[in-house]
XYZ file of C-alpha atoms in Angstrom:
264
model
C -15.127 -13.883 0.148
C -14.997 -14.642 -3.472
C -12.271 -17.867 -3.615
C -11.698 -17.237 -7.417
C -9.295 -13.940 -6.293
C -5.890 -15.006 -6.888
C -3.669 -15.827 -4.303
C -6.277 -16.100 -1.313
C -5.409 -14.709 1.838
C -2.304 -13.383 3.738
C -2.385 -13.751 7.751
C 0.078 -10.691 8.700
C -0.662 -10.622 12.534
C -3.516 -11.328 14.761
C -5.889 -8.536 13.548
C -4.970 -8.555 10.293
C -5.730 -11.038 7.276
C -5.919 -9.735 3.355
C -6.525 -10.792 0.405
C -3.415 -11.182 -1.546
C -4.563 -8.717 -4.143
C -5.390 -5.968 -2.998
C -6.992 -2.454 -4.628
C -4.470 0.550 -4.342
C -6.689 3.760 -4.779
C -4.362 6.353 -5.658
C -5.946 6.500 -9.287
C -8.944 7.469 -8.120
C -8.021 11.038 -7.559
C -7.410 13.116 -10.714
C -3.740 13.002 -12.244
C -1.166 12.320 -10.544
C -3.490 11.954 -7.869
C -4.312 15.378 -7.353
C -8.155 16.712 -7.317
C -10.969 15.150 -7.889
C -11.817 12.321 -9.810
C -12.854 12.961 -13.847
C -16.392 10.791 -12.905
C -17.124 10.890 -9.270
C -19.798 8.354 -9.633
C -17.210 6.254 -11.820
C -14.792 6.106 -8.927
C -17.810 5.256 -6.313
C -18.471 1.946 -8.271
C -15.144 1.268 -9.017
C -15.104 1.091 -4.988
C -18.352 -1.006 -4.194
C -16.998 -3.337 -7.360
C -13.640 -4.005 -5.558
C -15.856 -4.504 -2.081
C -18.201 -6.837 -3.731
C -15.308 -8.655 -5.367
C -14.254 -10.223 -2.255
C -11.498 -8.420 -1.878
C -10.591 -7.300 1.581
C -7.108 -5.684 1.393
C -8.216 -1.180 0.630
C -4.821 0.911 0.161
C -5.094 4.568 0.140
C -3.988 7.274 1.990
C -5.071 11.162 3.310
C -2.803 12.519 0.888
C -4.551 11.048 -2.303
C -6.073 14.010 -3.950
C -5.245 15.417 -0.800
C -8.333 14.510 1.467
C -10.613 13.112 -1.403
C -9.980 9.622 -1.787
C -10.611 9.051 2.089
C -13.852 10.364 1.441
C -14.796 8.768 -1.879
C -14.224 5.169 0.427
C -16.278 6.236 2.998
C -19.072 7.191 0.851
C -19.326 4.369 -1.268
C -18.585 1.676 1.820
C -19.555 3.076 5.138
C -20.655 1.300 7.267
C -17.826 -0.921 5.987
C -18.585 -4.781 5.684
C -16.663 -7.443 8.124
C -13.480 -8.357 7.464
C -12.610 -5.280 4.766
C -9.470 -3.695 5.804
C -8.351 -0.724 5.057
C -4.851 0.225 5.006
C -3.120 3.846 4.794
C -0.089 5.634 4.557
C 1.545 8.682 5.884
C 4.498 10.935 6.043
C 3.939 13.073 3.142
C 1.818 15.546 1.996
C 0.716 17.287 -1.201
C 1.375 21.121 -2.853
C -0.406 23.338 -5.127
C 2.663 21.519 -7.800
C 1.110 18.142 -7.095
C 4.870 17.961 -5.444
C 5.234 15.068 -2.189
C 7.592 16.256 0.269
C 7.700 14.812 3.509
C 5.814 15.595 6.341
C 7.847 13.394 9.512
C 7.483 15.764 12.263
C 5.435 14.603 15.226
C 2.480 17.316 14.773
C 2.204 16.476 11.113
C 2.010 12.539 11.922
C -0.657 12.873 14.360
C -2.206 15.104 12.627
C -1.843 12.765 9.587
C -3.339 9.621 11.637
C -6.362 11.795 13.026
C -7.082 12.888 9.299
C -7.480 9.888 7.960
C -9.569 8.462 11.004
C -12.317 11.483 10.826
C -12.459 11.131 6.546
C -12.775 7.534 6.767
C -15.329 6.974 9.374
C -13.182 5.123 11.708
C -12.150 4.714 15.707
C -8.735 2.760 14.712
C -7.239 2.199 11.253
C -6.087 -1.484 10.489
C -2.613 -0.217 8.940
C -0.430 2.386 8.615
C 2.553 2.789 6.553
C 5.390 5.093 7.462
C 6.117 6.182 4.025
C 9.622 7.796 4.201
C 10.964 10.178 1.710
C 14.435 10.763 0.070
C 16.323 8.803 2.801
C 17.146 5.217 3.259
C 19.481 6.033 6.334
C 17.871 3.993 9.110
C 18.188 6.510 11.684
C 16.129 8.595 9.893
C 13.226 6.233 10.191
C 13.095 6.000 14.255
C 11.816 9.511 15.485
C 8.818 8.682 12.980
C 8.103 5.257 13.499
C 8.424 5.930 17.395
C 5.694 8.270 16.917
C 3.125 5.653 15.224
C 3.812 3.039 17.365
C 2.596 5.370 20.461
C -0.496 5.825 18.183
C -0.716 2.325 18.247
C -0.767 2.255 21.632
C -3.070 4.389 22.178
C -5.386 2.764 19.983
C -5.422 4.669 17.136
C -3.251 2.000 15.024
C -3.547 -1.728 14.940
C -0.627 -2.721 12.638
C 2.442 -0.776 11.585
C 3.868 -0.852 8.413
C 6.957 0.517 6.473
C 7.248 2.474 2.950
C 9.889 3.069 0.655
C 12.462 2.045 2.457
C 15.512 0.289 2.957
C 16.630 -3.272 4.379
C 18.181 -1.465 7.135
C 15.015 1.057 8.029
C 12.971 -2.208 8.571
C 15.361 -3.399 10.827
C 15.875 -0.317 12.626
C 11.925 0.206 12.935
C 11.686 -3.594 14.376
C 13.431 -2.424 17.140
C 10.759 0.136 18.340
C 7.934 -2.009 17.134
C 6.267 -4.628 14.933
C 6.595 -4.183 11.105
C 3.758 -6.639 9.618
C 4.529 -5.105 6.165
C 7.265 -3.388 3.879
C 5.610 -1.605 1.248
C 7.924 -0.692 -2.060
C 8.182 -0.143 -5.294
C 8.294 -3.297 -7.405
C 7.399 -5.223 -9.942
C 7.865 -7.500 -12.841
C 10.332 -4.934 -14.560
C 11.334 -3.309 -11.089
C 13.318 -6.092 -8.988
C 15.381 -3.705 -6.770
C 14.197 -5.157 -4.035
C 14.879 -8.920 -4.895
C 16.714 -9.577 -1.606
C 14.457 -7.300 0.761
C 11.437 -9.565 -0.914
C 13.188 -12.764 0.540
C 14.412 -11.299 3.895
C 10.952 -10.683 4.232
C 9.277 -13.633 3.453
C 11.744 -15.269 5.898
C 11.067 -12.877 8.344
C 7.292 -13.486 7.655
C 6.655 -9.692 6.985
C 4.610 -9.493 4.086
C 5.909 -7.707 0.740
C 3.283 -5.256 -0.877
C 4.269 -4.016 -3.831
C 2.875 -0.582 -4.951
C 3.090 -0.028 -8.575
C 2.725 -3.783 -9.350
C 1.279 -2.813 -13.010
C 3.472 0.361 -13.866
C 1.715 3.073 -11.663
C 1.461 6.243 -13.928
C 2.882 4.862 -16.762
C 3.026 1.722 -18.634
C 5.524 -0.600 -17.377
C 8.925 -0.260 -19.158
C 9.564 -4.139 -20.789
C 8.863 -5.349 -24.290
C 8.630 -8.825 -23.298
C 5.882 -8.058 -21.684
C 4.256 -6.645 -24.621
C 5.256 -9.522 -26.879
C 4.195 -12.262 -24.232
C 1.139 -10.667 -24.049
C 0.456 -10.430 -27.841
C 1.160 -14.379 -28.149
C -1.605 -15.329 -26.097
C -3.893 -12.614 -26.576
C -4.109 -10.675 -23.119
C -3.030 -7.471 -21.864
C 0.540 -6.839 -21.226
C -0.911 -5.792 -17.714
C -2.885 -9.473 -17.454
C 0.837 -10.838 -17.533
C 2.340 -8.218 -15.132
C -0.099 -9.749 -12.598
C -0.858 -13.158 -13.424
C 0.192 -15.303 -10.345
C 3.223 -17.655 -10.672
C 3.021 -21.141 -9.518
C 4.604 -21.675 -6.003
C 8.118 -24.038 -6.896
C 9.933 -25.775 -4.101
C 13.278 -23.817 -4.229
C 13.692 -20.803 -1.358
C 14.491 -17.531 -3.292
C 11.952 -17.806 -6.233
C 9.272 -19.174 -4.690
C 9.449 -17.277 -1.471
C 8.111 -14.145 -3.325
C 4.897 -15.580 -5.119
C 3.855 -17.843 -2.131
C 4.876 -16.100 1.105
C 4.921 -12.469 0.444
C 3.371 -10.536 -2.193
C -0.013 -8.473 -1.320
C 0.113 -6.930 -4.223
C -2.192 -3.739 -4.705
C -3.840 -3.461 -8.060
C -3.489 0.511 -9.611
């Protein structure tokens, strides 16, 4: 593993260590990640790049493209190298509008987890996020989440996560089974979820932000842009430099305890 990634390494159970910055592959689909890529072979390297980087910690999910991404990782990786980990998502899926509307039901989870098992090339996937949709009502979340966690133990799963959700989903899905991660919107110019960040890291549930750098657009903050001009760097350099770890709880919970963040 390269040691000059920043952050290291996150321990979020027994089968699961990342590196704290992760790769989120969404991008590598065509616009608004829908169809394929604009340079296949571009997106292959980008891949085997990130792999040969050291870094161990793979987002994506089945509905990236739909069913392209999946098989852009498998072709550049497979047979994947020890210790990369690949995490996924489902509970969506994608329309001819490059729309997301959820896709909860039983049938369309399992068929969701099987999907992304046959276009990866794997017998078990090292984590899967319950990505919920237009609700933040916890008993919304426990029909679903019951449903991976008997994937789980069946084998299919090793670690559960949670997406866009709320404080009281987590909790709610806790109850059925483990949540080793909470997976939200966030960053530098984003801070809804300042608290959720902190109940997490004292909950020891890592944070992993998606859209750490803007996602499809640029993010929305001028200091960033003016910080960035002073010292010469990209706004997006300062979006993800890492902040030094200080001894007081609620700011330095989130840079030293929780945040996996995934690079897009």
């Amino acid at each position: 593993m390269n040691a000059k990634l920043p952050g290291g390494t996150l321990r979020l159970s027994d089968t699961l260590t990342l590196t704290r910055v992760g790769f989120g592959a969404l991008q590598l689909a065509g616009p608004m990640a829908y169809g394929p890529p604009r340079d296949r072979d571009e997106a292959l390297a980008v891949l085997r790049d990130v792999a040969d980087a050291g870094t161990t910690h793979l987002d994506t999910s089945d509905y990236y493209g739909p069913h392209l991404v999946n098989g852009l990782i498998r072709e550049a990786l497979h047979p994947y190298r020890d210790g990369l980990r690949i995490a996924t998502k489902v509970g969506a899926r994608r329309t001819p509008d490059r729309g997301w509307p959820a896709a909860l039901s039983r049938p369309e989870l399992v068929q969701a987890v099987h999907d992304n098992l046959e276009h990866l090339g794997l017998d078990a996937i090292d984590l899967v996020n319950l990505r919920m949709t237009d609700t933040l009502e916890p008993a919304d979340i426990v029909e679903p989440f019951t449903v991976l966690a008997e994937l789980r133990d069946q084998g299919l799963i090793r670690n559960l996560g949670v997406s866009n959700v709320s404080l009281d989903q987590v909790r709610a899905a806790r109850e059925i089974a483990p949540v080793v991660a909470v997976q939200n919107h966030y960053n530098i110019a984003h801070r809804l979820d300042d608290d959720l960040v902190d109940w997490c890291a004292r909950q020891g549930i890592a944070f992993v932000p998606f859209w750490p750098l803007g996602g499809f657009r640029p993010l929305p903050l001028q200091v960033l842009v003016d910080v960035a001009s002073d010292l010469g760097v990209s706004a997006r350099q300062i979006a993800r430099a890492p902040r030094p770890a200080a001894s007081t709880a609620s700011s330095s919970s989130r840079p030293s305890t929780t945040p996996a963040s995934r690079r897009r």
